[in-house]
PDB file of C-alpha atoms and ligand atoms in Angstrom:
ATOM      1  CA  UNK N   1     -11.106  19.299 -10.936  1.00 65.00           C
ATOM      2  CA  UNK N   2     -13.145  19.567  -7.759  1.00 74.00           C
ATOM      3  CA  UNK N   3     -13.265  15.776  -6.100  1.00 84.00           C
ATOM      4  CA  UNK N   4     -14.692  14.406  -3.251  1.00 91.00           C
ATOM      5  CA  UNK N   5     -13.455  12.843  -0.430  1.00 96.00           C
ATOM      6  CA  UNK N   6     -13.454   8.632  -0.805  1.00 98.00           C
ATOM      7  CA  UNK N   7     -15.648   6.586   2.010  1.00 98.00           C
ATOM      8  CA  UNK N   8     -16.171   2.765   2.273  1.00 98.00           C
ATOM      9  CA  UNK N   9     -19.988   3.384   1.586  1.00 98.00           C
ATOM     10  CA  UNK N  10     -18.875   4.956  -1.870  1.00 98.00           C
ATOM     11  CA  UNK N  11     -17.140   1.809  -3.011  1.00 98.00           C
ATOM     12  CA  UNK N  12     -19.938  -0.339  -2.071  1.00 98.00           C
ATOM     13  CA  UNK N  13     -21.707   2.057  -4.455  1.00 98.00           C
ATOM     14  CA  UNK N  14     -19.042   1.610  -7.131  1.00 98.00           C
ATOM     15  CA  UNK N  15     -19.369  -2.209  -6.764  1.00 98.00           C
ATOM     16  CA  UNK N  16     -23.586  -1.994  -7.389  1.00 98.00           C
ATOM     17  CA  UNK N  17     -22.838   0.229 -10.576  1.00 98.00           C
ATOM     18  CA  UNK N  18     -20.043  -1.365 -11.912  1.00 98.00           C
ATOM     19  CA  UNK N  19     -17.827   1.104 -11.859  1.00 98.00           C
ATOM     20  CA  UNK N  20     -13.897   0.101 -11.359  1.00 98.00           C
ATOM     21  CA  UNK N  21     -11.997   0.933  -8.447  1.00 98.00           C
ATOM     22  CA  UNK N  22      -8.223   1.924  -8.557  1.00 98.00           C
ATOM     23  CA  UNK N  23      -6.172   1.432  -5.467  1.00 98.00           C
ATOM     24  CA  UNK N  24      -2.433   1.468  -5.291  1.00 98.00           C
ATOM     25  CA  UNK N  25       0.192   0.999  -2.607  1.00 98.00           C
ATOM     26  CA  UNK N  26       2.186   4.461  -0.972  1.00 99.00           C
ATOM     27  CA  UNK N  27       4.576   5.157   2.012  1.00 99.00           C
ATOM     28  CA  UNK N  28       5.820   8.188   1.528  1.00 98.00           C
ATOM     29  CA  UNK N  29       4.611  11.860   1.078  1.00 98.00           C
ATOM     30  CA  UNK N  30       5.613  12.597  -2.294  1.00 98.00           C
ATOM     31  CA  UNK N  31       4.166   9.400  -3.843  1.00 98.00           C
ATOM     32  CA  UNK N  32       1.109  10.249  -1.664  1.00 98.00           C
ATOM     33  CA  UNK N  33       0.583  13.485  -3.570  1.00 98.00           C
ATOM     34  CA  UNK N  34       0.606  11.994  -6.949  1.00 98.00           C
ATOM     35  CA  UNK N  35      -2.048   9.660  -5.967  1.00 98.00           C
ATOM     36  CA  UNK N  36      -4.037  12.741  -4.512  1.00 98.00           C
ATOM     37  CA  UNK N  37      -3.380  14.808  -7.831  1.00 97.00           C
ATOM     38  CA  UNK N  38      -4.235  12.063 -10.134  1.00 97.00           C
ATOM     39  CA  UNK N  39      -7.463  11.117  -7.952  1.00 97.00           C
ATOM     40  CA  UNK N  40      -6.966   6.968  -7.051  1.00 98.00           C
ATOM     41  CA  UNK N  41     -10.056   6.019  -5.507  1.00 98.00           C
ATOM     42  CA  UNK N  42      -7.785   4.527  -2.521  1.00 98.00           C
ATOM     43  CA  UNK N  43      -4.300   4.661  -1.236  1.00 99.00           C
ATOM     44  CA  UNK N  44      -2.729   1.445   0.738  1.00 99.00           C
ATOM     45  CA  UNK N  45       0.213   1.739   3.191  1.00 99.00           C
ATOM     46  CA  UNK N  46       0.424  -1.937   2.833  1.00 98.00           C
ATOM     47  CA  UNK N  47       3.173  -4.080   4.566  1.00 98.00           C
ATOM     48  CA  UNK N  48       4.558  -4.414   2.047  1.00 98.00           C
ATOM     49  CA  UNK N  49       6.640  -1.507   3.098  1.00 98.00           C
ATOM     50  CA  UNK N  50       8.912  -3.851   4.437  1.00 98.00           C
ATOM     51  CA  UNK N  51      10.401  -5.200   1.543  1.00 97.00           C
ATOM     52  CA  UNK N  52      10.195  -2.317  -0.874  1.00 97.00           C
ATOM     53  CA  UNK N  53      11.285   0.545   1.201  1.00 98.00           C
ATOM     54  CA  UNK N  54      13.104  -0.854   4.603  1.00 98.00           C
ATOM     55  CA  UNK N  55      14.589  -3.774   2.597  1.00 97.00           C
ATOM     56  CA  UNK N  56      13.747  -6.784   4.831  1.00 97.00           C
ATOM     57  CA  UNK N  57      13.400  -9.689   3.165  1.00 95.00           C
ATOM     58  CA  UNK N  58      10.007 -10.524   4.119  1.00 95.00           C
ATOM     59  CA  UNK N  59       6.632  -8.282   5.834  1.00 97.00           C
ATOM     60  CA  UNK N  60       7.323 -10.064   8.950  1.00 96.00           C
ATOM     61  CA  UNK N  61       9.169  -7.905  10.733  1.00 98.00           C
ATOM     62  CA  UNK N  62       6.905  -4.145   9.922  1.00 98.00           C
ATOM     63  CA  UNK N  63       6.536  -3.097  13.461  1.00 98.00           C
ATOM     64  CA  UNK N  64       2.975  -1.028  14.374  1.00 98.00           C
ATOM     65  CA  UNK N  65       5.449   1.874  14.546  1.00 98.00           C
ATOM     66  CA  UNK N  66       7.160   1.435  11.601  1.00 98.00           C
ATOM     67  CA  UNK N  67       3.744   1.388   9.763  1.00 99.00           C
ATOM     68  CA  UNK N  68       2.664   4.543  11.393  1.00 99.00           C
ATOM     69  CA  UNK N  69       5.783   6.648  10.528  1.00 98.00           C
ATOM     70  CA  UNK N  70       4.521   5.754   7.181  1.00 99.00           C
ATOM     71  CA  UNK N  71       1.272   6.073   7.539  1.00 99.00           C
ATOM     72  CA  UNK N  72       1.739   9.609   9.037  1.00 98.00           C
ATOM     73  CA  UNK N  73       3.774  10.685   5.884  1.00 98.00           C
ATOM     74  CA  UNK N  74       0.729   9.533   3.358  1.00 99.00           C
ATOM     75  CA  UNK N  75      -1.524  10.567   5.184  1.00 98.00           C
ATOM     76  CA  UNK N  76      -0.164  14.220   4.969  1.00 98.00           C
ATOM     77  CA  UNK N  77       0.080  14.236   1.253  1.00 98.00           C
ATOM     78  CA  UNK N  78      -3.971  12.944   0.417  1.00 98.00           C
ATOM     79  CA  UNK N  79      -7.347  13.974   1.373  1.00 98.00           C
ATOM     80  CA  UNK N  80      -9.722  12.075  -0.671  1.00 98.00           C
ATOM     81  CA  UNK N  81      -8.185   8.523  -1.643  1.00 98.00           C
ATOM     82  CA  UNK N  82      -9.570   6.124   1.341  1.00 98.00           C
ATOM     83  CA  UNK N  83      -6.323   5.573   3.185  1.00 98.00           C
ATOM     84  CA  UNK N  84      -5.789   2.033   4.494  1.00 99.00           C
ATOM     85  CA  UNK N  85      -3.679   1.171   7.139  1.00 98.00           C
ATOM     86  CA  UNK N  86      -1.983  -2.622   6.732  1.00 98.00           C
ATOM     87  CA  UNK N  87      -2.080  -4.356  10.144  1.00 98.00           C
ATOM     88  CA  UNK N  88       1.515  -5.496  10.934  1.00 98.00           C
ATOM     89  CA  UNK N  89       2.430  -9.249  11.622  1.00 98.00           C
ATOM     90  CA  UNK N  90       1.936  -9.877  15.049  1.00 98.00           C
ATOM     91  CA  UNK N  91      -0.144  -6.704  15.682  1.00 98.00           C
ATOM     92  CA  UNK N  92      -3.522  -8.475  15.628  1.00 98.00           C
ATOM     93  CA  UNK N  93      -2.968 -11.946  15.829  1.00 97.00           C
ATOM     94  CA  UNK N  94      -2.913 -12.176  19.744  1.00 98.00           C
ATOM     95  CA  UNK N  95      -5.924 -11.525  20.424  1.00 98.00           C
ATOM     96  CA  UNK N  96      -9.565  -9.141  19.630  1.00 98.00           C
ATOM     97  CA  UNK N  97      -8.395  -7.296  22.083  1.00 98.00           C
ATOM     98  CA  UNK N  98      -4.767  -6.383  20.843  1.00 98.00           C
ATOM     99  CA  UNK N  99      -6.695  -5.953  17.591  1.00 98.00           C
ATOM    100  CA  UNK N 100      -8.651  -3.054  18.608  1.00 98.00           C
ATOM    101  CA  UNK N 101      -6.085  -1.389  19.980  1.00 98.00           C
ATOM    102  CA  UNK N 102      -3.585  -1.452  17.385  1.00 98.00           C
ATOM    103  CA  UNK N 103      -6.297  -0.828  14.558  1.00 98.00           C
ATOM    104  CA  UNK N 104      -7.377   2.268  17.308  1.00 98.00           C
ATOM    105  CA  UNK N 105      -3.967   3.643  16.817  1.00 98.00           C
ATOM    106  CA  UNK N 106      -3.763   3.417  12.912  1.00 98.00           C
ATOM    107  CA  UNK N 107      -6.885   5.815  13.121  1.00 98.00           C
ATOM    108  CA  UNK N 108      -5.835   7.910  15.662  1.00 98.00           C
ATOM    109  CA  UNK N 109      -2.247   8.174  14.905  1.00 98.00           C
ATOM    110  CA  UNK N 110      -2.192   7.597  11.592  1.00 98.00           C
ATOM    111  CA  UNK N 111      -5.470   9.375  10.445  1.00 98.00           C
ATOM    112  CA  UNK N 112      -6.423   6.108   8.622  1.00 98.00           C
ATOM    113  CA  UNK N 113      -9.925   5.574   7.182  1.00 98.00           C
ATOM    114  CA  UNK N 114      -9.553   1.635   7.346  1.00 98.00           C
ATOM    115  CA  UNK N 115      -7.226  -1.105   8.362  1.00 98.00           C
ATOM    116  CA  UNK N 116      -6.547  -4.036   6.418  1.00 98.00           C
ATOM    117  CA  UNK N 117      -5.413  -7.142   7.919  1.00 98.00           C
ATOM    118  CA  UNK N 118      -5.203 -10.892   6.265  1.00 98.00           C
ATOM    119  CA  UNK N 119      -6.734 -14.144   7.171  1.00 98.00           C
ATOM    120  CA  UNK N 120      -9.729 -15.947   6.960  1.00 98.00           C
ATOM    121  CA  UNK N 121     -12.331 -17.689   9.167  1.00 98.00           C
ATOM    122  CA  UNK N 122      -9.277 -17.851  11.867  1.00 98.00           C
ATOM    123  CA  UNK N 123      -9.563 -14.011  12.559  1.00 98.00           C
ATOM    124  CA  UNK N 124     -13.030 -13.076  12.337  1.00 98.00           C
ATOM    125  CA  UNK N 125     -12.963 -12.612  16.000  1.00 98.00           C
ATOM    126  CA  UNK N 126     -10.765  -9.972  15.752  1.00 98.00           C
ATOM    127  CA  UNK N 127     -12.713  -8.393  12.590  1.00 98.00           C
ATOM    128  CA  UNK N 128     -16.249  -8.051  14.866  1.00 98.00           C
ATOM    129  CA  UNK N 129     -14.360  -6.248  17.329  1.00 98.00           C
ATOM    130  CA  UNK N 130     -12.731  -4.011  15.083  1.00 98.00           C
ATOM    131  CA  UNK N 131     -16.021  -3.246  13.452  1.00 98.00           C
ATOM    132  CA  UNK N 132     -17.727  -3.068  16.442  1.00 98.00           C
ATOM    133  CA  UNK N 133     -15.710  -0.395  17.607  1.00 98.00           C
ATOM    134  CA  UNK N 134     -16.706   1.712  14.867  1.00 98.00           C
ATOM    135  CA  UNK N 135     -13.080   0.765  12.539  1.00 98.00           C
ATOM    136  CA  UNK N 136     -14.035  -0.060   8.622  1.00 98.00           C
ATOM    137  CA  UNK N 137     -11.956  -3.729   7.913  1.00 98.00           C
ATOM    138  CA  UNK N 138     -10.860  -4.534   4.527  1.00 99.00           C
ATOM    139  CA  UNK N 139     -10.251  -8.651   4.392  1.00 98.00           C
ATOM    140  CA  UNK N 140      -7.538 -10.241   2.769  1.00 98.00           C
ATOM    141  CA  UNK N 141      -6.986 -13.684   1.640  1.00 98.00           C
ATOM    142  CA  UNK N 142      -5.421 -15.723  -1.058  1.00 98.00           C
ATOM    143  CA  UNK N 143      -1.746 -15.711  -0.918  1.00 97.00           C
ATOM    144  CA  UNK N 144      -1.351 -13.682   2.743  1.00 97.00           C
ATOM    145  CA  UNK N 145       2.647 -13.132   2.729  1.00 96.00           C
ATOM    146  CA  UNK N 146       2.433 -12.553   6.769  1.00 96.00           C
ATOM    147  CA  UNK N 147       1.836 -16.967   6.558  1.00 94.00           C
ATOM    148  CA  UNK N 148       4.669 -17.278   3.985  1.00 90.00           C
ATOM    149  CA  UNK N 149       6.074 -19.405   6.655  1.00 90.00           C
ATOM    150  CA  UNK N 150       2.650 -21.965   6.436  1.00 90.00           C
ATOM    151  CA  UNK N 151       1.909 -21.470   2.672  1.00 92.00           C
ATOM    152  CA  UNK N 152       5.229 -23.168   1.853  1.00 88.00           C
ATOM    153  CA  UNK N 153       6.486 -19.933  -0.267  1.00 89.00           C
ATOM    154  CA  UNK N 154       4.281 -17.476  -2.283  1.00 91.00           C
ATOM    155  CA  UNK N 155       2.346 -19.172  -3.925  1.00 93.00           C
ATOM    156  CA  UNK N 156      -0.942 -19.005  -5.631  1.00 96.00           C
ATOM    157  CA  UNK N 157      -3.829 -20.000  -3.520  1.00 96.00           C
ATOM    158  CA  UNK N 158      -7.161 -21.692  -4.306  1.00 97.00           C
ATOM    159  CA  UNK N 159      -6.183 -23.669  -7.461  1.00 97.00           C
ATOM    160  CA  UNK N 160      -8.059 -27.186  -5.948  1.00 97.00           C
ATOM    161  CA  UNK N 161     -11.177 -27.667  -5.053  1.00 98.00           C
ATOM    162  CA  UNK N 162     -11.161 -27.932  -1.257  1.00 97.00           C
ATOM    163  CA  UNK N 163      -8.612 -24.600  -1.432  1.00 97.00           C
ATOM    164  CA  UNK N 164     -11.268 -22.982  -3.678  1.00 98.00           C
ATOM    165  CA  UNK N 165     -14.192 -23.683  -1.271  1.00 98.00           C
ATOM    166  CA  UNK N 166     -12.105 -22.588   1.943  1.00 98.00           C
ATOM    167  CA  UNK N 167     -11.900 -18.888   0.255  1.00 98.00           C
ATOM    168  CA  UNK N 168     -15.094 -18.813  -0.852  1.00 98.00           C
ATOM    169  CA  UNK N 169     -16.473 -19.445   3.330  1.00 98.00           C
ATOM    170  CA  UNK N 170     -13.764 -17.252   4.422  1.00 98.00           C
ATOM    171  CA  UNK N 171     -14.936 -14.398   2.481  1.00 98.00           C
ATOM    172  CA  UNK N 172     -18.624 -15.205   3.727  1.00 98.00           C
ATOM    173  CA  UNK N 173     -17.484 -15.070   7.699  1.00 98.00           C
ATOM    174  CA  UNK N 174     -15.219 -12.161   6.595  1.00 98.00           C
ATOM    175  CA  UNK N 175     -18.644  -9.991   5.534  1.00 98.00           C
ATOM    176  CA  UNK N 176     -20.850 -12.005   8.209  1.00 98.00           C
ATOM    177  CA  UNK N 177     -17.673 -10.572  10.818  1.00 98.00           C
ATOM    178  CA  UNK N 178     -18.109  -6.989   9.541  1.00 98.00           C
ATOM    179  CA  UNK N 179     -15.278  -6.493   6.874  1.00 98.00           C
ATOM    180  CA  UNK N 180     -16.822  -4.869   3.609  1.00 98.00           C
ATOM    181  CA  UNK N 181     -13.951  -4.732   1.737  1.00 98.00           C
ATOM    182  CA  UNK N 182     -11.257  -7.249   0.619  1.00 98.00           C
ATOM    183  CA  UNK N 183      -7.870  -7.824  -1.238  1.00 98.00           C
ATOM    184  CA  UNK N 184      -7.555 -11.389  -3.196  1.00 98.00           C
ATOM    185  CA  UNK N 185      -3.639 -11.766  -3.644  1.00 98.00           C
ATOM    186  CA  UNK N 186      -2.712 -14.437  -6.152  1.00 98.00           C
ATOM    187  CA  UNK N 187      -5.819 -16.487  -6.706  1.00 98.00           C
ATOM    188  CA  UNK N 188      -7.685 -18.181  -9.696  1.00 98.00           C
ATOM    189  CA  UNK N 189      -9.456 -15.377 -12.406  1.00 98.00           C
ATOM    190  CA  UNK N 190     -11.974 -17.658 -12.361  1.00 98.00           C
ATOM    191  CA  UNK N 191     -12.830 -17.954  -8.643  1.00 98.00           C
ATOM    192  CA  UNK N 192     -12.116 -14.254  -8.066  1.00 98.00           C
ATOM    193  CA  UNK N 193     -15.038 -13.813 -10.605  1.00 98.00           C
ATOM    194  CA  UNK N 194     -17.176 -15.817  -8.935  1.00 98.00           C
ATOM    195  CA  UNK N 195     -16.715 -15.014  -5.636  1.00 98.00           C
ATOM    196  CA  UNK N 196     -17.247 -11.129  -6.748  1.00 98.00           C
ATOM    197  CA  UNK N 197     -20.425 -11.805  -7.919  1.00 98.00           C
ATOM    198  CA  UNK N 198     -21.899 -13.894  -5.124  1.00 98.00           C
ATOM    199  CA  UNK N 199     -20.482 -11.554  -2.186  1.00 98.00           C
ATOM    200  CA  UNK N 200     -21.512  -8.125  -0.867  1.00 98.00           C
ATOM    201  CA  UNK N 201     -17.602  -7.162  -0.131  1.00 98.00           C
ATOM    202  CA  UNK N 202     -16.030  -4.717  -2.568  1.00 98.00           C
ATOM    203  CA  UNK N 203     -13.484  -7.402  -3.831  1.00 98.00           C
ATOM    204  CA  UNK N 204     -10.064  -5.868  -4.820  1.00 98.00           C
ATOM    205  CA  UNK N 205      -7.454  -8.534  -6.684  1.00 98.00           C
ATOM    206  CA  UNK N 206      -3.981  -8.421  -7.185  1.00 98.00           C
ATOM    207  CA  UNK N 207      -3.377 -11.405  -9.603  1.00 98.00           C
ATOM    208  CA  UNK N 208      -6.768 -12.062  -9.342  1.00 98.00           C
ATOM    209  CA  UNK N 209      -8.136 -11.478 -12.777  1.00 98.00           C
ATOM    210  CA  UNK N 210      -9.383  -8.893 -14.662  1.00 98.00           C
ATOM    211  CA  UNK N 211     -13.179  -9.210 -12.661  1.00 98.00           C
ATOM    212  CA  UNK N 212     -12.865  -8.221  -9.070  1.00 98.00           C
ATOM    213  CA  UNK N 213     -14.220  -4.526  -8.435  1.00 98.00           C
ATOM    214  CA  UNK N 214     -10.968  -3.195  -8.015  1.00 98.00           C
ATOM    215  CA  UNK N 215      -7.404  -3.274  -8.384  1.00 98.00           C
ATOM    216  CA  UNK N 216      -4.331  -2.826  -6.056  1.00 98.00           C
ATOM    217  CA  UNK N 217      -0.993  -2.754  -7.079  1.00 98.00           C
ATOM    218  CA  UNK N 218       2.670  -1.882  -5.213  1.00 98.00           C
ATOM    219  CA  UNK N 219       3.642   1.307  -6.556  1.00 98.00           C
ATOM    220  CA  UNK N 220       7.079  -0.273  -6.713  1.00 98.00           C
ATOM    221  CA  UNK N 221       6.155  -2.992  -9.252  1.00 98.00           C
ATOM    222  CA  UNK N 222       3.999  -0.249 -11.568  1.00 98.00           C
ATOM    223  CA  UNK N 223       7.226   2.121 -11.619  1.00 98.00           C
ATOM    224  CA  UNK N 224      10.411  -0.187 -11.697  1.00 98.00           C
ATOM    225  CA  UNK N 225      11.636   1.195  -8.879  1.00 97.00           C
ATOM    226  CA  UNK N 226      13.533  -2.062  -7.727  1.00 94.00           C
ATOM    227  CA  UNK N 227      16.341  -4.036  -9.048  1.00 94.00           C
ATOM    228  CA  UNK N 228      14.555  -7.113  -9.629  1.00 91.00           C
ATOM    229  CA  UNK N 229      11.700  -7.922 -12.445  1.00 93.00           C
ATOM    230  CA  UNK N 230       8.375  -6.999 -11.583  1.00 93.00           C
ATOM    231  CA  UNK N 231       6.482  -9.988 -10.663  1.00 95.00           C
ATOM    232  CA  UNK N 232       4.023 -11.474 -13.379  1.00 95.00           C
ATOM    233  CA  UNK N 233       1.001  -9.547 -11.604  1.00 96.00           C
ATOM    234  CA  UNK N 234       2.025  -6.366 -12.271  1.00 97.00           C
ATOM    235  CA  UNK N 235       2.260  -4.011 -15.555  1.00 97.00           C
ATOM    236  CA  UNK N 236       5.807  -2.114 -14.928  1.00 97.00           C
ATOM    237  CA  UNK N 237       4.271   1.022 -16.722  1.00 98.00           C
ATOM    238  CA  UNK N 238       7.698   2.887 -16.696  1.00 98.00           C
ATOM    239  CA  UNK N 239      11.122   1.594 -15.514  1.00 97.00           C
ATOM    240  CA  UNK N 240      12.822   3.908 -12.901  1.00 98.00           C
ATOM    241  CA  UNK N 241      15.460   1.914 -11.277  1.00 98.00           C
ATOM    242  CA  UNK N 242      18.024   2.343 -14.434  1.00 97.00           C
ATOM    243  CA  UNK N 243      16.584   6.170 -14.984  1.00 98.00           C
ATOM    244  CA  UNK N 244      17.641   6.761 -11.233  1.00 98.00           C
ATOM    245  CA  UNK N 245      21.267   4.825 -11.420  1.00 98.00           C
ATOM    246  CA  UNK N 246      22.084   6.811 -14.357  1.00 98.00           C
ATOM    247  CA  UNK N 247      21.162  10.441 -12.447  1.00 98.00           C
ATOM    248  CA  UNK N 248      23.201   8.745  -9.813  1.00 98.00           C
ATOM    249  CA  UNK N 249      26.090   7.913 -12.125  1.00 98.00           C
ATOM    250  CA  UNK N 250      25.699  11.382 -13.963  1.00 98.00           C
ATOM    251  CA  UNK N 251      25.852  13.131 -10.344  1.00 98.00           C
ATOM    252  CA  UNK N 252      28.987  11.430  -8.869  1.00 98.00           C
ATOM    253  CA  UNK N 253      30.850  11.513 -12.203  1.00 98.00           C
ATOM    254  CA  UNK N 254      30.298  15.568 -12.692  1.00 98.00           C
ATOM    255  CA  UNK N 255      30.896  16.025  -8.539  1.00 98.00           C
ATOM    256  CA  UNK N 256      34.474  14.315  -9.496  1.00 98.00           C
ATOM    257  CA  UNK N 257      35.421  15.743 -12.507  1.00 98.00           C
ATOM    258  CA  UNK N 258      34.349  19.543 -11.164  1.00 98.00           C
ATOM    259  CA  UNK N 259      31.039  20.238 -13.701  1.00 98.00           C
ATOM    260  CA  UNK N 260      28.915  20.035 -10.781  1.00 98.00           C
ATOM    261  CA  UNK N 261      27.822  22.702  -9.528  1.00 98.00           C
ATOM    262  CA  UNK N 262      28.072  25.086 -12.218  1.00 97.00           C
ATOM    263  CA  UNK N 263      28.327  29.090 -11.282  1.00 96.00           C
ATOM    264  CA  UNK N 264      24.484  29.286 -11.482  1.00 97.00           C
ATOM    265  CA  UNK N 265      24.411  26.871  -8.932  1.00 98.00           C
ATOM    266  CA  UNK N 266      26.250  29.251  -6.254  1.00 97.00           C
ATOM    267  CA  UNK N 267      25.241  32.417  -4.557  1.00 97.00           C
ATOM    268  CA  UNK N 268      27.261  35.815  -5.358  1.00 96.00           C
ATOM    269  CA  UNK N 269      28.577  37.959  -2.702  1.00 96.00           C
ATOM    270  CA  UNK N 270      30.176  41.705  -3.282  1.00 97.00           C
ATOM    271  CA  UNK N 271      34.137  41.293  -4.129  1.00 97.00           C
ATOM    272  CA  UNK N 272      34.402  44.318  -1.871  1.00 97.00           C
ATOM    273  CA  UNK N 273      33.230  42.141   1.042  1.00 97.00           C
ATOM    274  CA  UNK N 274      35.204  39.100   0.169  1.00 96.00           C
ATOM    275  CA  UNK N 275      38.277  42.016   0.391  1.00 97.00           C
ATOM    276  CA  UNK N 276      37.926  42.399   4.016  1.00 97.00           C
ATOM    277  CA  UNK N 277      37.679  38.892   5.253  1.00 97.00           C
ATOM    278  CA  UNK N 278      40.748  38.040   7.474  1.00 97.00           C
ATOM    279  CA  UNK N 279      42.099  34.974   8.157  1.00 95.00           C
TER     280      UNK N 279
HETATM  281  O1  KIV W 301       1.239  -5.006   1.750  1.00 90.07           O
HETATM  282  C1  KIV W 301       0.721  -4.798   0.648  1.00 90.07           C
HETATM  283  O2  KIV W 301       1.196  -3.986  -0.169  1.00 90.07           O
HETATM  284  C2  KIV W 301      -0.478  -5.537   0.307  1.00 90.07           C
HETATM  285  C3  KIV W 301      -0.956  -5.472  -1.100  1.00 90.07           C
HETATM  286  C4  KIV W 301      -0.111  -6.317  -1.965  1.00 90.07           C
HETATM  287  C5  KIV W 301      -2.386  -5.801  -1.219  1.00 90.07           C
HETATM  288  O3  KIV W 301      -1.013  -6.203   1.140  1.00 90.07           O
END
């Protein structure tokens, strides 16, 4: 099926007609061309990367480079999902300035279409100038896991009424800054709901409720490809860790016991050459 390529104008369109948008998490090439084959609206290289595939033990440590090696990789396997580049911890935060230029390089390095970065009110600043240089922004706010440090943990955000509000005007100054788009991680069904339908941004939740306009997901969580349980967010659609070990197992169990490879496995060469070898 012929399909077109994915812009930020398109999923303001979705959001007028109602129509759901799918966006899920990638950092790698192969993953990247499922998502192309199967046709999700929008592909995140989210920091995220971090914990699933380099194994720290929290996002704060992604580099800028670190997200454009990965970047660089999805980037090569789609052409119509929206690919967003995640802002790094630390690769923003300084100042509008530092903001441009790193968000400058996920484009032209990375052949992004968007950045995301998180925060509210605190970095509109660096949102105008983004915008204003001509970069799409998609918000995000809720549970941000660059501020694990200052929300005490990941935890779910907006559950009181002063924590409800403060979402509710950062999402304002987020569209009044320039972002149209924007992830809620971890907050209330209820105000995700209402905040979708009061606001012009394209609102995408993860454990947000079944009502935003969208829906993002780590491809990690939706496959089982990690040894721990998938957090309560996610649907684990198919289980992959314990499919891998055993190919794994399988593998070094045949390599020792000689089964692997089998003849078909090799390539033949003429006995008569193998006769004149000399050693
Ligand atoms: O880094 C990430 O994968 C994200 C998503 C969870 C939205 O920010």
């Amino acid at each position: 099926m012929e399909r077109k390529k994915i812009t930020v104008p398109e999923l303001i369109q979705k959001k007028k007609t109602g129509e759901k948008i799918s966006m899920l998490t990638a950092y790698d090439y192969p993953t990247a061309r499922v998502m192309e084959r199967v046709g999700v609206d929008s592909v995140l290289v989210g920091d995220s990367l971090g914990m699933v595939v380099l194994g720290y033990d929290s996002t704060v440590p992604v580099t800028m480079d670190e997200m454009l090696h990965h970047i660089k990789a999805v980037r090569r396997g789609i052409k119509n999902p929206l690919l967003i580049g995640d802002m790094p911890f630390m690769s923003y935060q300084v100042s509008a300035r530092q903001a441009v230029a790193n968000a400058g390089r996920m484009m032209k390095e990375g052949g992004c279409d968007c950045v995301k970065l998180e925060g509210g009110v605190e970095v509109t600043p660096q949102v105008k100038a983004i915008t204003d240089a001509g970069i799409p922004v998609c918000a995000h706010i809720g549970l941000t896991p660059q501020s694990v440090a200052s929300l005490g943990g990941y935890k779910v955000q907006g559950k009181d009424l002063g924590g409800a509000q403060k979402l509710i005007d950062d999402a304002g100054a987020l569209y009044e800054a320039g972002a149209r788009l924007i992830v809620f991680e971890c907050i209330p069904s209820a105000l995700a709901a209402a905040i979708t339908k009061n606001t012009p941004l394209v609102t995408i939740g993860i454990g947000a409720g079944p009502d935003c306009d969208g829906q993002v997901l780590v491809i990690h969580d939706l496959v089982g490809l990690a040894e721990r349980n998938p957090p309560k967010m996610a649907r684990q659609y198919v289980n992959l860790f314990p499919q891998l070990e055993q190919a794994v197992s399988s593998y070094a169990q045949e390599v020792r016991s000689a089964a692997f490879p089998a003849p078909e496995h090799g390539f033949a060469m003429d006995q008569a050459v193998v006769d004149q070898l000399k050693f």
